[in-house]
Structures are given as C-alpha cells and as structure tokens.
XYZ file of C-alpha atoms in Angstrom:
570
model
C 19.097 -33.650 -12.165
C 15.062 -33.519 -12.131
C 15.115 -37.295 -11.993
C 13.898 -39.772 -9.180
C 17.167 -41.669 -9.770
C 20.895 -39.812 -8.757
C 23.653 -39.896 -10.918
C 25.558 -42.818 -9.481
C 22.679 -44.731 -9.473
C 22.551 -44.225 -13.283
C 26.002 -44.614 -14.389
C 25.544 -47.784 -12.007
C 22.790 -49.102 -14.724
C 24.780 -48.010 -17.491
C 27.843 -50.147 -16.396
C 25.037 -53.188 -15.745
C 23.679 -52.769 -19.349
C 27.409 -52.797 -21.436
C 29.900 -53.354 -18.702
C 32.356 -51.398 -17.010
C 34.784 -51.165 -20.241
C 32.113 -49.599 -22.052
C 30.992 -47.225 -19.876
C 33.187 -44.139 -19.820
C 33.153 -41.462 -16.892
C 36.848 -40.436 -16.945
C 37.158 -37.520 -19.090
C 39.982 -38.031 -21.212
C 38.787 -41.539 -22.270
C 34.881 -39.193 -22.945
C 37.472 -37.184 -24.909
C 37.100 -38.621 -28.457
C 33.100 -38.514 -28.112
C 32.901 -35.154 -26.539
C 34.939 -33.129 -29.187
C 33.597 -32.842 -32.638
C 35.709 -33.923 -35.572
C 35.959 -30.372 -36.842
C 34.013 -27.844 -34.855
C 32.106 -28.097 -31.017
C 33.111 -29.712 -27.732
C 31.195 -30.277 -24.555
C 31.269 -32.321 -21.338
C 29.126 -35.488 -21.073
C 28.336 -37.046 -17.119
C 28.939 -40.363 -19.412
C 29.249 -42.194 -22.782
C 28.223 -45.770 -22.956
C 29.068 -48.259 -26.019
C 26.488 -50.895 -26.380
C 27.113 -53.790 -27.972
C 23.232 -54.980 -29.407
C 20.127 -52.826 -30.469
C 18.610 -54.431 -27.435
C 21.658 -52.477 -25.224
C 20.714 -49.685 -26.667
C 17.427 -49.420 -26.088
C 17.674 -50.618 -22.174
C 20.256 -47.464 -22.058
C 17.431 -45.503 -23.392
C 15.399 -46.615 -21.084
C 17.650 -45.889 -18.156
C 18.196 -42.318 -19.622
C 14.760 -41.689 -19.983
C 13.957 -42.247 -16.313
C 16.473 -40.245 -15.047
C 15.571 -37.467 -17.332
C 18.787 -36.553 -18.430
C 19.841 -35.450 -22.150
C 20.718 -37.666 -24.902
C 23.076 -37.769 -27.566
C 22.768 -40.158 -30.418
C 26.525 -41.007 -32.093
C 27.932 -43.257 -34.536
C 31.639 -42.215 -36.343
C 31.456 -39.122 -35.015
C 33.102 -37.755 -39.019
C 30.482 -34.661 -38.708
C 32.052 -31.048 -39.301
C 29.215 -29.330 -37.803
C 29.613 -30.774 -34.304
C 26.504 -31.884 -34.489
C 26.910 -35.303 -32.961
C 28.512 -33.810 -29.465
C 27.636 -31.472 -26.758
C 28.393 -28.235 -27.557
C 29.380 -25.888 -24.308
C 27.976 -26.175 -21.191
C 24.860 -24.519 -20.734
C 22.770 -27.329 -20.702
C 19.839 -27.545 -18.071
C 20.672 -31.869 -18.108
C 23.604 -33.760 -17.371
C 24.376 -35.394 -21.104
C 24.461 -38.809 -21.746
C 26.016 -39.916 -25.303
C 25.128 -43.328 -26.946
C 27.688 -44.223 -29.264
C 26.725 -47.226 -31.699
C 29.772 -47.952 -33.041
C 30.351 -51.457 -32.094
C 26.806 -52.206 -33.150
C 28.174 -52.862 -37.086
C 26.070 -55.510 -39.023
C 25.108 -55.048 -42.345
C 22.184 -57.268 -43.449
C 21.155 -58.411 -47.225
C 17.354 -58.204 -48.547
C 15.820 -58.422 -52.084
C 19.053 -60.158 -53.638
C 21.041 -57.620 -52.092
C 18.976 -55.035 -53.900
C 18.305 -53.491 -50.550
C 20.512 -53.977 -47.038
C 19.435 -53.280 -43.537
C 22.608 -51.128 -42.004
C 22.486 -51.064 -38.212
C 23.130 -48.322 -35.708
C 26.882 -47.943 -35.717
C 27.279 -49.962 -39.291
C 29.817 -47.965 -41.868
C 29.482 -47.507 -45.769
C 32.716 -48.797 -45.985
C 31.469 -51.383 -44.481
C 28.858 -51.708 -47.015
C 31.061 -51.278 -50.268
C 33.457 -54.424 -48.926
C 29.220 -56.978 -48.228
C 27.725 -55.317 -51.395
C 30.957 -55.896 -53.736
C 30.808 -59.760 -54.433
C 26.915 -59.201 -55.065
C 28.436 -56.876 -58.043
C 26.706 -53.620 -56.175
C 27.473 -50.540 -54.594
C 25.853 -48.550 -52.000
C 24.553 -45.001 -51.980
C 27.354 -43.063 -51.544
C 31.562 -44.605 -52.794
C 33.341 -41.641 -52.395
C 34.345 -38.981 -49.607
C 33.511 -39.747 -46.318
C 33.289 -43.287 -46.608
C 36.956 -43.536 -46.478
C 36.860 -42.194 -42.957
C 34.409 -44.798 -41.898
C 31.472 -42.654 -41.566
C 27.875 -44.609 -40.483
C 24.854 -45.373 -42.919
C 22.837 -44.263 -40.225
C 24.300 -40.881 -39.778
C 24.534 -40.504 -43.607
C 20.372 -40.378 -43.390
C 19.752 -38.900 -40.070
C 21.630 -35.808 -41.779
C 20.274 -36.238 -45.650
C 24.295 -36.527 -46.244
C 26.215 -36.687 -49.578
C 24.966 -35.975 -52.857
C 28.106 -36.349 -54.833
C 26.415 -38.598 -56.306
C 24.385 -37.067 -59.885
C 22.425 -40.154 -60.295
C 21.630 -40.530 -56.508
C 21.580 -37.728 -54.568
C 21.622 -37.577 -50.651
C 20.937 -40.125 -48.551
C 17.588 -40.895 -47.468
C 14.659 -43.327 -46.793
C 11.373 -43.837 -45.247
C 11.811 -47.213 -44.199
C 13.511 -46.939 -40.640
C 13.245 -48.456 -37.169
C 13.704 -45.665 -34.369
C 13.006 -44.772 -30.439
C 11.181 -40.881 -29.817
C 10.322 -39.300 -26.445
C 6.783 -38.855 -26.821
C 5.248 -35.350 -25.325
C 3.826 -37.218 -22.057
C 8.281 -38.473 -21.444
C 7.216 -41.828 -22.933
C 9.769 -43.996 -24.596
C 7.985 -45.925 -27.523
C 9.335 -47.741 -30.176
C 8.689 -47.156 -33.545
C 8.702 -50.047 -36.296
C 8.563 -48.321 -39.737
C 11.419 -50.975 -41.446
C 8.947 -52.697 -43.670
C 9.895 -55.773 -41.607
C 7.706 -58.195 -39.493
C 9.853 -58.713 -36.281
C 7.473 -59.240 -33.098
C 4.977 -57.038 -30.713
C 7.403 -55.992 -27.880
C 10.388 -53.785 -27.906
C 12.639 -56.672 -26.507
C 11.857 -58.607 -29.154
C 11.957 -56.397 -32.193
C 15.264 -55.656 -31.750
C 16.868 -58.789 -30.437
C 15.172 -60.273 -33.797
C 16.582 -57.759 -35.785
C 19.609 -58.145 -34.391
C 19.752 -61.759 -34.974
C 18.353 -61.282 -38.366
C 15.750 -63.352 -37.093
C 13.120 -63.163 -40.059
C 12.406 -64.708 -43.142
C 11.772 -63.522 -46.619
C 7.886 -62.979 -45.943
C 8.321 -61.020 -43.263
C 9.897 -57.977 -45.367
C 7.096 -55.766 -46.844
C 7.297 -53.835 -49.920
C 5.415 -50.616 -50.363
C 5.254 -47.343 -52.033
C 7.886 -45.824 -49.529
C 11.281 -45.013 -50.710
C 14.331 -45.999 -49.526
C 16.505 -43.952 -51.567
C 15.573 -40.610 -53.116
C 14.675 -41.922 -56.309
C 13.236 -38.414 -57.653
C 16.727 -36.378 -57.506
C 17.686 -37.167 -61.131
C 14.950 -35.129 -62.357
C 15.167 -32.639 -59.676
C 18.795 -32.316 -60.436
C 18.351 -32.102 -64.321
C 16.030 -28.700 -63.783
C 18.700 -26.217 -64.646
C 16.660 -23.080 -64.756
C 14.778 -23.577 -61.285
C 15.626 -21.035 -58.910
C 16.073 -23.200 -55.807
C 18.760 -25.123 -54.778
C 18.625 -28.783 -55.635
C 19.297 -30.032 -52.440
C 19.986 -28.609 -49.135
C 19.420 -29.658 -45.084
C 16.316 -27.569 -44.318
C 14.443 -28.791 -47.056
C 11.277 -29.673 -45.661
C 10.509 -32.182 -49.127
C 13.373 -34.611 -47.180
C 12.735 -34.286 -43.990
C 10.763 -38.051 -42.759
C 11.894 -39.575 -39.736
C 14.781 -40.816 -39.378
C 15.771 -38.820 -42.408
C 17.387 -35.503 -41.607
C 16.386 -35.755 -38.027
C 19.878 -34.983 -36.982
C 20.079 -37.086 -33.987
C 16.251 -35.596 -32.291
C 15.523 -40.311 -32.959
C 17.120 -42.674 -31.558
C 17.508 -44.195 -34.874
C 18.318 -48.502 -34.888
C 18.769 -49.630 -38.296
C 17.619 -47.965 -41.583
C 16.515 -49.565 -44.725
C 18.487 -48.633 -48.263
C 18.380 -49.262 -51.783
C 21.898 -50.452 -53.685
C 23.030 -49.862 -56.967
C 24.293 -52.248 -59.960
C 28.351 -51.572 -60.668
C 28.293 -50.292 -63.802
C 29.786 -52.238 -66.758
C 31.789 -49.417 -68.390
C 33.358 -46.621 -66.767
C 35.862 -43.543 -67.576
C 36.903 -40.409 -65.658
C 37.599 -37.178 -67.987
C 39.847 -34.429 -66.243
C 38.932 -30.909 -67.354
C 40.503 -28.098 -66.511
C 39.689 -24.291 -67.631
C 40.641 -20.785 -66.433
C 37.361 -19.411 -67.420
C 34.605 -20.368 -65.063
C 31.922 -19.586 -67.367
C 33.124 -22.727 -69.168
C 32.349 -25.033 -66.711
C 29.169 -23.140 -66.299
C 28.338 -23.493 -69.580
C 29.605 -27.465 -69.525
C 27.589 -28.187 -66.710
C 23.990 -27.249 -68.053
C 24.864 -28.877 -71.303
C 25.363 -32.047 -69.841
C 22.761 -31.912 -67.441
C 20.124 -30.717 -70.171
C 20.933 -33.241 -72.980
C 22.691 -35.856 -71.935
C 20.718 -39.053 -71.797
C 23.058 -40.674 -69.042
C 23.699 -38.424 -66.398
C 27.325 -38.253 -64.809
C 27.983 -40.209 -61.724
C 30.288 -37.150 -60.458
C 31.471 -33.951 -61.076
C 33.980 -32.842 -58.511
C 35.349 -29.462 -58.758
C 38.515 -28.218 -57.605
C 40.056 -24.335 -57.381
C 43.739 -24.456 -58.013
C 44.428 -22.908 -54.627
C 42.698 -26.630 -53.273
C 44.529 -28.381 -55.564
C 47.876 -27.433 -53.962
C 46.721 -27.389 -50.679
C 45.563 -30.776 -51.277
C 48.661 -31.931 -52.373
C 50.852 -30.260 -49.533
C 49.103 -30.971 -46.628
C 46.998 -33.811 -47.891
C 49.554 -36.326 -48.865
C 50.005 -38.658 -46.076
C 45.984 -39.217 -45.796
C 46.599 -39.807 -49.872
C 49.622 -42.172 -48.966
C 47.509 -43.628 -46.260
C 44.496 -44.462 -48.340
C 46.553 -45.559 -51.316
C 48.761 -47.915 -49.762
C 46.919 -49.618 -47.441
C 43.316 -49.082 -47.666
C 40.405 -46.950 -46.741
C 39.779 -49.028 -44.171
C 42.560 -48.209 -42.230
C 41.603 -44.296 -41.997
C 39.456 -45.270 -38.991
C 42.476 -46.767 -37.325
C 44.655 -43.583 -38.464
C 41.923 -41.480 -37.033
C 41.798 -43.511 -33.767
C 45.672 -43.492 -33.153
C 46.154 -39.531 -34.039
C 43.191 -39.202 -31.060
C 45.353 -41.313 -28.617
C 48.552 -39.454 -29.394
C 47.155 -35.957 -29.045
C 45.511 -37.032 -25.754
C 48.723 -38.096 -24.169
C 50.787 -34.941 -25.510
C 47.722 -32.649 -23.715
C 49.055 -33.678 -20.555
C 52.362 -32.236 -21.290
C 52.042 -28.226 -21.413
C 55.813 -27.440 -23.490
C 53.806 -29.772 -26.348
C 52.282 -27.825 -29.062
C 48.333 -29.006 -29.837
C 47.770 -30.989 -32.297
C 50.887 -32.708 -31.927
C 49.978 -35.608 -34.058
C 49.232 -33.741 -37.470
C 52.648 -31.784 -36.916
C 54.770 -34.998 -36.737
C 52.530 -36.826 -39.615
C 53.300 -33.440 -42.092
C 56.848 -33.898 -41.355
C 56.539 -37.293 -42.324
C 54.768 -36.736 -45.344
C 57.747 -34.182 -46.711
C 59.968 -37.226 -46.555
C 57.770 -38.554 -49.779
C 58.096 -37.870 -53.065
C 55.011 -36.286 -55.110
C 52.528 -39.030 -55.037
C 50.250 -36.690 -58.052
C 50.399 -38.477 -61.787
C 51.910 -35.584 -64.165
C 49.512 -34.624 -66.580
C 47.250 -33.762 -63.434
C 50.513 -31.290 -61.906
C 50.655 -30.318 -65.749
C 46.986 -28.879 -65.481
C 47.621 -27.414 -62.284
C 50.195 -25.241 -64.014
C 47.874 -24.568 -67.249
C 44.438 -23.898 -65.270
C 42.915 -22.769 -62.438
C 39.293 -24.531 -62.144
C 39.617 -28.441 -62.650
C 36.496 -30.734 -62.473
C 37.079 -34.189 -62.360
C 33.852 -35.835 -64.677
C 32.863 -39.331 -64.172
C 30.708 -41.433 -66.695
C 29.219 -44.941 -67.064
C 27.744 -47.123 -69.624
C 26.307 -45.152 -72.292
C 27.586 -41.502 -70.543
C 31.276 -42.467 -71.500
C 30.916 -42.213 -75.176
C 28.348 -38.883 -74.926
C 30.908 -37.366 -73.075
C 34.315 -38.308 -75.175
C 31.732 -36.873 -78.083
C 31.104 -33.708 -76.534
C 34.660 -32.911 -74.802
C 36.019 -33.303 -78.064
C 33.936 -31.040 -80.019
C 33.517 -28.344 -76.809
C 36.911 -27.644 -76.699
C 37.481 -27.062 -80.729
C 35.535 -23.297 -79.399
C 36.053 -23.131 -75.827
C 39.223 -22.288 -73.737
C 40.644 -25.158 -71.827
C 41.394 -28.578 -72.298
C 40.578 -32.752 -70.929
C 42.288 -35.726 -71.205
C 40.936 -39.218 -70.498
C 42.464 -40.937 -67.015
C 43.550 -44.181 -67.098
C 42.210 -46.336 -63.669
C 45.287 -45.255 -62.257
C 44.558 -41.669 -62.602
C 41.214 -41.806 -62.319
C 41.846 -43.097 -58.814
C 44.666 -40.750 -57.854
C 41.782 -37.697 -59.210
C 39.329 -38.833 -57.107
C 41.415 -39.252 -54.334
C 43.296 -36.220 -54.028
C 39.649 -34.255 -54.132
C 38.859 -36.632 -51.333
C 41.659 -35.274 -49.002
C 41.103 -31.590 -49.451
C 38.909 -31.323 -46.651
C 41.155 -32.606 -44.028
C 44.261 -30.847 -45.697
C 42.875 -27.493 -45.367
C 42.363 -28.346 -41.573
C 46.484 -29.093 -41.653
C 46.719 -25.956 -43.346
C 45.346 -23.796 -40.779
C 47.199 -26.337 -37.691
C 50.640 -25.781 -39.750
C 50.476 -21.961 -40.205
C 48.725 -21.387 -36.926
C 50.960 -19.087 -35.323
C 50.578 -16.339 -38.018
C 46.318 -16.975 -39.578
C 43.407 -16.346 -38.088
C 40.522 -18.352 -37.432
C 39.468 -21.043 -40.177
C 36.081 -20.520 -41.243
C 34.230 -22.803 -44.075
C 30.793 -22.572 -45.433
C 29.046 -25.425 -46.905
C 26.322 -23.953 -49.490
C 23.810 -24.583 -52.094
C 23.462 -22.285 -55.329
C 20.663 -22.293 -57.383
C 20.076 -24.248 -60.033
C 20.048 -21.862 -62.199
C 22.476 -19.573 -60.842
C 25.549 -18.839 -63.253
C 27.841 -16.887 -61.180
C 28.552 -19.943 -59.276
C 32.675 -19.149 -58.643
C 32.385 -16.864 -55.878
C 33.971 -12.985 -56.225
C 33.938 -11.495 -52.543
C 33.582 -7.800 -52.158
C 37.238 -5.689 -51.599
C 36.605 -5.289 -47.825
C 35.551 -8.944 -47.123
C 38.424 -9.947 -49.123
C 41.058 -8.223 -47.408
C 40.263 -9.894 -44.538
C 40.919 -13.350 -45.496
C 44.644 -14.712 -45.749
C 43.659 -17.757 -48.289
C 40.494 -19.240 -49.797
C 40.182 -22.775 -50.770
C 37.124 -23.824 -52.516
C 35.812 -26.961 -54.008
C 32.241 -28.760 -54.817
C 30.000 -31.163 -56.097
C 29.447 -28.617 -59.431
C 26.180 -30.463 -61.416
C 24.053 -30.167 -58.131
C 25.901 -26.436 -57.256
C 26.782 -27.690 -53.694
C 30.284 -25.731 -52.489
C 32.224 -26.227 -50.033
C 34.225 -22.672 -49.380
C 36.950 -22.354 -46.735
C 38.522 -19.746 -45.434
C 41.839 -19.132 -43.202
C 41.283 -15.545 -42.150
C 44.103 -12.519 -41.525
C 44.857 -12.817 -37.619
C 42.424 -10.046 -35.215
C 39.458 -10.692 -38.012
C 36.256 -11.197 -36.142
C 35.337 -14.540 -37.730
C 31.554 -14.741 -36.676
C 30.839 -10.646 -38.076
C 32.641 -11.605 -41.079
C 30.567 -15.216 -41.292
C 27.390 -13.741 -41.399
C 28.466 -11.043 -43.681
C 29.118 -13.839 -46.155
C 26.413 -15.746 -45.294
C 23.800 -12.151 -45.568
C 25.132 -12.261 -49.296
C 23.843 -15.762 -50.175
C 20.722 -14.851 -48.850
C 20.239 -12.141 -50.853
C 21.090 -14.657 -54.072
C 18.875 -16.835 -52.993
C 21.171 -20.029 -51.923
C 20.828 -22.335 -48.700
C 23.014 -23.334 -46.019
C 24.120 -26.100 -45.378
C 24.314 -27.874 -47.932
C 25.110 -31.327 -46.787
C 27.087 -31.027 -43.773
C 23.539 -30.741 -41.535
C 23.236 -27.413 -39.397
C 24.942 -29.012 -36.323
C 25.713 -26.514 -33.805
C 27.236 -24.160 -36.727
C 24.237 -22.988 -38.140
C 20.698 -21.747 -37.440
C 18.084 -24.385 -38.629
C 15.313 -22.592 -40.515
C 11.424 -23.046 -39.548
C 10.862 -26.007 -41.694
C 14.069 -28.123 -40.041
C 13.474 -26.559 -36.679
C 9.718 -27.476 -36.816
C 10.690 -30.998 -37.880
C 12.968 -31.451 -35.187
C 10.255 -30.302 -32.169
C 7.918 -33.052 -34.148
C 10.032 -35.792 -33.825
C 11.203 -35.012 -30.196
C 8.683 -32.845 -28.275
C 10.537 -33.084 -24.809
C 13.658 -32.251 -26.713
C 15.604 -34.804 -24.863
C 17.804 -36.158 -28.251
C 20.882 -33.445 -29.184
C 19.028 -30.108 -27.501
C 20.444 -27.159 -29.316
C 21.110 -28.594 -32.352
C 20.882 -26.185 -34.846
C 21.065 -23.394 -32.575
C 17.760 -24.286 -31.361
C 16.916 -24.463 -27.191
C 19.497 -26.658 -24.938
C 17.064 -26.969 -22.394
C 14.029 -29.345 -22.042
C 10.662 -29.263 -23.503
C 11.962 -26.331 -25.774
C 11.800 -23.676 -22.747
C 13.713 -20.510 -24.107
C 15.408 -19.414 -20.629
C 16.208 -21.243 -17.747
C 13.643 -20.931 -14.830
C-alpha cells in the first residue's frame, strides 16, 4: 500500500464508521460482493456496508487517504462483472462500498420525480410510486431481482422500454477523485441542501428540504429524446448502446468511475388502458417487416416488444420454472431473498469437496420437476406452431391501432396473434423475464458434457433487416445450443451460447464479435462493458474524465487496473 496509513489501521476506521457487523474481512462472508452475478471474481482487503450517505462518504474519505482502490456496489444483478474485482493484478488493495442498506426513496413534484438513494431498488420504487398511480422508468426484467436505481443510470441500463428508453439523468449528487487525489463533492441534484459535505448529505438523507429548495432547469432526468431516436428506422446506427458518447453525463454511464449518492428521475402516469398481443411467426422477415410498420406509423408507440426464439422459449420453461413459480406465487420481492439464500447454501456446500458447485440450482431444478407446467396453453400451442414469438404491449390509444393492424397483417402474412387476457399477459411477460437466468441453469445442469457459456449483448442498426442472426458453417459447428432473445423495436439482442466442449470460447467470441463490426452494430448493448468487453474511445475517455487517478472500478472495461492510468507496473 502507497498510503501513510497500514491496512489495520484502515479496516480499524472502517469498523469505527459502520461497525464491526458491517465491515467484512473474512472471505467467505466478502464472498457474495467479490463474485459477480454472472461473470468476474476478485479478492477485496474489505467490504464495508454503510448505513447513511454521510457513512459513505467518511468511508470515502478513509479510502482516499490510504490510497487504496475503490469499488462502488449496490445489488450487485450486473452480468458483466462490472461491479467486482476482477483477478488479481491490481497495483491497490480493493476496498468495495456496498450501498445496499442505504434504501430510501424520496417524492418531488407530486411524485412526478423521486430522489432514489445509493443502494435504493426499482422494486422499491414500483411498490412508493403505485398509490401515486405512477410507475418508474423501467417495470420489467431486472427489477424483479431487486436491482438499484442508481446502478440502472451509472450503466445507461434497460431500454425495454419503447416509450422510455435507458435509464439516465443529469441531475445527480456524486463524490470524484480529482487529478491532485482530492475528494470533493459534487452537488448537481437540482436541490438546495447546505455548503459542507457533512451537511449535504445528512440533509439529504433526512430529506431535510423544502419545496423551494428543489430547482428546475433545462437538464433531463430521463432521456426524453429516445422516442424519436427510436422511431428513425432507416438510420444506420444503433439506437442505443453503452459507448455512446450522446449518454454519457456524470453519473450516467459512468460505470462505477463516481461515487454516485442519490440520482434524480422522472416517473411515468399508469396508463388507463392496456393489452398485450402474442405474435408468433416462422418467418423472421415478418417481424421485420411488423416492427418498422409500427414504429413508422403508429401514433402511440408500444410500451414493449419482447422477442423470443423458440429454442428460449423452452429453455425458459425447463429451467426457468421455479424463478417463474417464485415470482408468481409470492412476489418479486422475494427474488432478493431467493437470491440471498441460494448464496448462503452454495457457500456452505464449498466447504465440502464430494459436493458438486452450484449445489443450490441443482436441488431447486429438481424441485421445480415436481410442478406441473405453469405456461397458459395457447402460449405452448404457439410454441408448437412457430418459432419467433414477440410478445407486443400497447396502451391507451396503441391498443386499438394495434388490434387494427394485427388483424389486417395477418389476412397476407404468415403467422398468427391472439389477444392475452391479464392472466396471460402476465405469465408472457414473465416467462421472457426468466430466460436469462434459465439459460445460466442450462449450462450448470448439462455441465459435465458443454462447453463454456458465452452470451453477447448487442445493438443492430436501425435499419438493419437481417436482424435474426445466421452464423457461418464453421462458427456454427462449434456451438452445442443457441438461445436468443431481445428487446426487437430498439434491435437490442441478447444471444447466448453453450459451446461444444474443447471450443476456445474467447477465439470464437471475437470471431462473432469481428462480424458485427463489419455490419456495423455495437456492443454492449445494455449490460455496460464491465470487465467483458473493451470500452471504445468515447466510454474509455469518459471514464479517465470523471476519475483521473482512476481510483473507482480500475479496469473496467478492460481499461488499466493500476493507478493514475499507468499501462505497466513500475
């Protein structure tokens, strides 16, 4: 350590500032924060839980002095790794922050706008905006796994959304290392809260303002430009994607290089009328064809289009149903608690060699076999009929454009829709929720006889038409199954692959990745480069702004581990 201060002597302050319960050394309690949800793992000399904004910044300043590394964490739901140390070629003992217990939600403008605070969840934020009769940002995906407002923005997440897009604002409150090592405070919430640092946040955390304190400006706290952005069908860019440099402001898309407080959102009326169509097709040129005449004439866009290959389907419904069970029975909000307990339980069994890894998802897909199919029928009655299925939702005055054009589409067109009731409509949604996490069962269950698991999160163009992807003969011999599904009006896929065992994984990655260059697509998408993928010069340029002495997540991005951006060690 280049510090004044030794290593005991900082853990000591650590253990002063949030107590000796939240301040973990032992490295199976670090466990859970050290190992990504997905991808990446790394050791940390300590992870501390604060319980205020105040904790957190006296942890910062603690850090700071004694010059070690920082990682920024909330849910820790990334599948990038990009909220965790990755290896252990760092120059700095690692220090991770996890704001988790930091949760509080606060209502501005009639609720038309909410302050969410470090470790604060949009699940949270569906359950305080609901008897206001809005809804936040982002309702579907990883909100049912508890994942934080804050780490939504710091990584310009989601975009299911049509009428939305991903996350973002320019109305934040954050800590930076400046390039002399000074810790400042930055106040950019639009909110009068006091001079010093002490006080800012101890009034913010005590919602200690009034109405005339909160500012309104010019600066956006949602990206309130996508729906146009989205609606240009014959641009040749992507419409959204992490390095672009039009999204990158502060605390937005800084992937954990801030030590980001609380950020400042805009919410969303409920609507008044809604209704989910299921498609399905086995041409894909149909839903090509669907999905630029919607986007180009309707006058209400969709709220969703969530697209799902057959292969996904099933996969979904195999190795997905006890998260669907789960979620359907009791709750969203007890995923975190699911997630929590399968951590525990595969912690213990690592102690005991004659267990297999990953003990917990082996015993839960046991369970789930003991359930009947949980899937309505005239969904399992597509799945035999088609291959592609998009699940279209519509509000208000979108409903009745849609039933209009479904019904006339497919007097000429292969394929077919019905209309889901609520029930359905649910169950849809759902099951495209718990594809992600089924496809990781997948590749746990059949383990012994696959390959390496590989997924790619990417952006097509917007006006790109080949948008189902045909690999080459040689790549696809190589790959034992693929599993793709997307957010199809905004061309954002999420492709997964489980590859033959003895394929080199990382050659055949970039061969993949070499061909969406050449087309002109972007990667990633939404899942933020993490320690996955390269950032490009506008993201990497962004992030050496924003933290100079590259103390916050070094090598993110595959960018320098070690500090002030030095390229070798000394």
């Amino acid at each position: 350590m280049t510090a004044q201060i030794s290593k005991p002597e900082l853990i000591n302050e650590l253990k002063a500032i949030a107590g000796d319960a939240y301040t973990l050394t032992d490295s199976a309690k670090m466990q859970a924060y050290c190992k990504g949800f997905r991808f990446g793992s790394g050791e940390a000399m300590a992870v501390i839980r604060p319980a205020s904004l105040l904790e957190i910044w006296q942890a910062l300043e603690a850090c700071t002095a004694a010059g070690v590394a920082i990682i920024m964490q909330a849910a820790n739901t990334g599948l990038t790794g990009g909220s965790t140390p990755d290896g252990n070629d760092y120059d700095r003992p690692i220090v991770i922050i996890n704001t988790m217990r930091i949760s509080q939600i606060q209502l501005i403008d009639n609720a038309k706008q909410i302050i969410g605070l470090a470790g604060s969840t949009l699940f949270g934020l569906e359950e305080t905006l609901a008897p206001y009769g809005r809804e936040p940002h982002s309702v579907i995906g990883s909100s049912c796994i508890g994942a934080s407002i804050v780490g939504g923005v710091c990584n310009n997440s989601g975009g299911a959304l049509v009428q939305r897009g991903p996350a973002y604002t320019e109305l934040s409150i954050f800590a930076q290392v400046t390039e002399d090592g000074q810790l400042e405070l930055v106040n950019n919430l639009g909110i009068e809260l006091g001079s010093t640092a002490e006080e800012i946040l101890t009034n913010l955390d005590q919602q200690k303002y009034t109405d005339a304190d909160v500012k309104y400006s010019e600066k956006r706290a949602s990206d309130n430009e996508y729906h146009e952005r989205v609606r240009e069908i014959d641009a040749d860019t992507p419409s959204r994607f992490n390095n672009d440099g039009r999204r990158l402001h502060e605390a937005s898309g800084c992937a954990g290089k801030l030590a980001v407080f609380a950020v400042r959102l805009d919410t969303y009326p409920i609507a008044k009328k809604q209704q989910v169509f299921y498609v399905g097709t086995n041409d894909a040129n149909v839903l090509a064809t669907m999905r630029r005449d919607i986007l180009s004439s309707f006058k209400t866009l969709p709220v969703s289009g969530e697209y799902l290959h057959r292969d996904c389907y099933q996969v979904s419904k195999d190795y997905g149903k006890d998260s669907f069970i789960v979620i359907d029975k009791l709750g969203a909000k007890y995923m975190p608690k699911m997630f929590a307990l399968k951590r525990t339980v595969d912690r213990i069994a690592g102690n005991f060699k004659f267990l297999p890894s990953k003990i917990s998802d082996r015993m839960m897909q046991y369970m789930s076999y003991l359930w009947p199919n949980h899937l309505p029928k005239k969904m399992e009655a597509y799945c035999e009929r088609f291959e592609h299925h998009w699940i279209l939702e519509m509000n208000n005055g979108g409903v009745d454009e849609a039933r209009a054009y479904l019904t006339e589409f497919f007097k000429t067109h292969e394929g077919d829709y019905f209309e889901c009731t609520p029930e359905e409509a649910d169950k849809a949604i759902l099951h495209r929720f718990v594809a992600g996490g089924a496809i990781g069962r997948y590749h746990i269950m059949n383990s012994d006889r696959v390959g390496a698991m590989m997924t790619i999160d990417v952006a097509l163009r917007r006006n790109e038409q080949q948008w189902f992807e045909e690999l080459p003969a040689e790549i696809d011999a190589q790959i034992d199954k693929k599993f793709y599904y997307g957010h199809l009006f905004c061309h954002v896929m999420h492709q997964n692959y489980v590859l033959k065992k003895g394929v080199d994984a990382k050659k055949l990655k970039q061969q993949i990745l070499d061909s969406f260059d050449a087309r002109g697509a972007e990667y990633p998408a939404e899942h933020n480069v993490g320690h996955e993928y390269a950032a490009k010069a506008a993201l990497k340029g962004f992030y050496k702004k924003v933290d100079p002495t590259n103390t916050f997540n070094p090598g993110i991005g595959k960018t320098s581990k070690l500090k002030n951006w030095a390229e070798k060690h000394r």
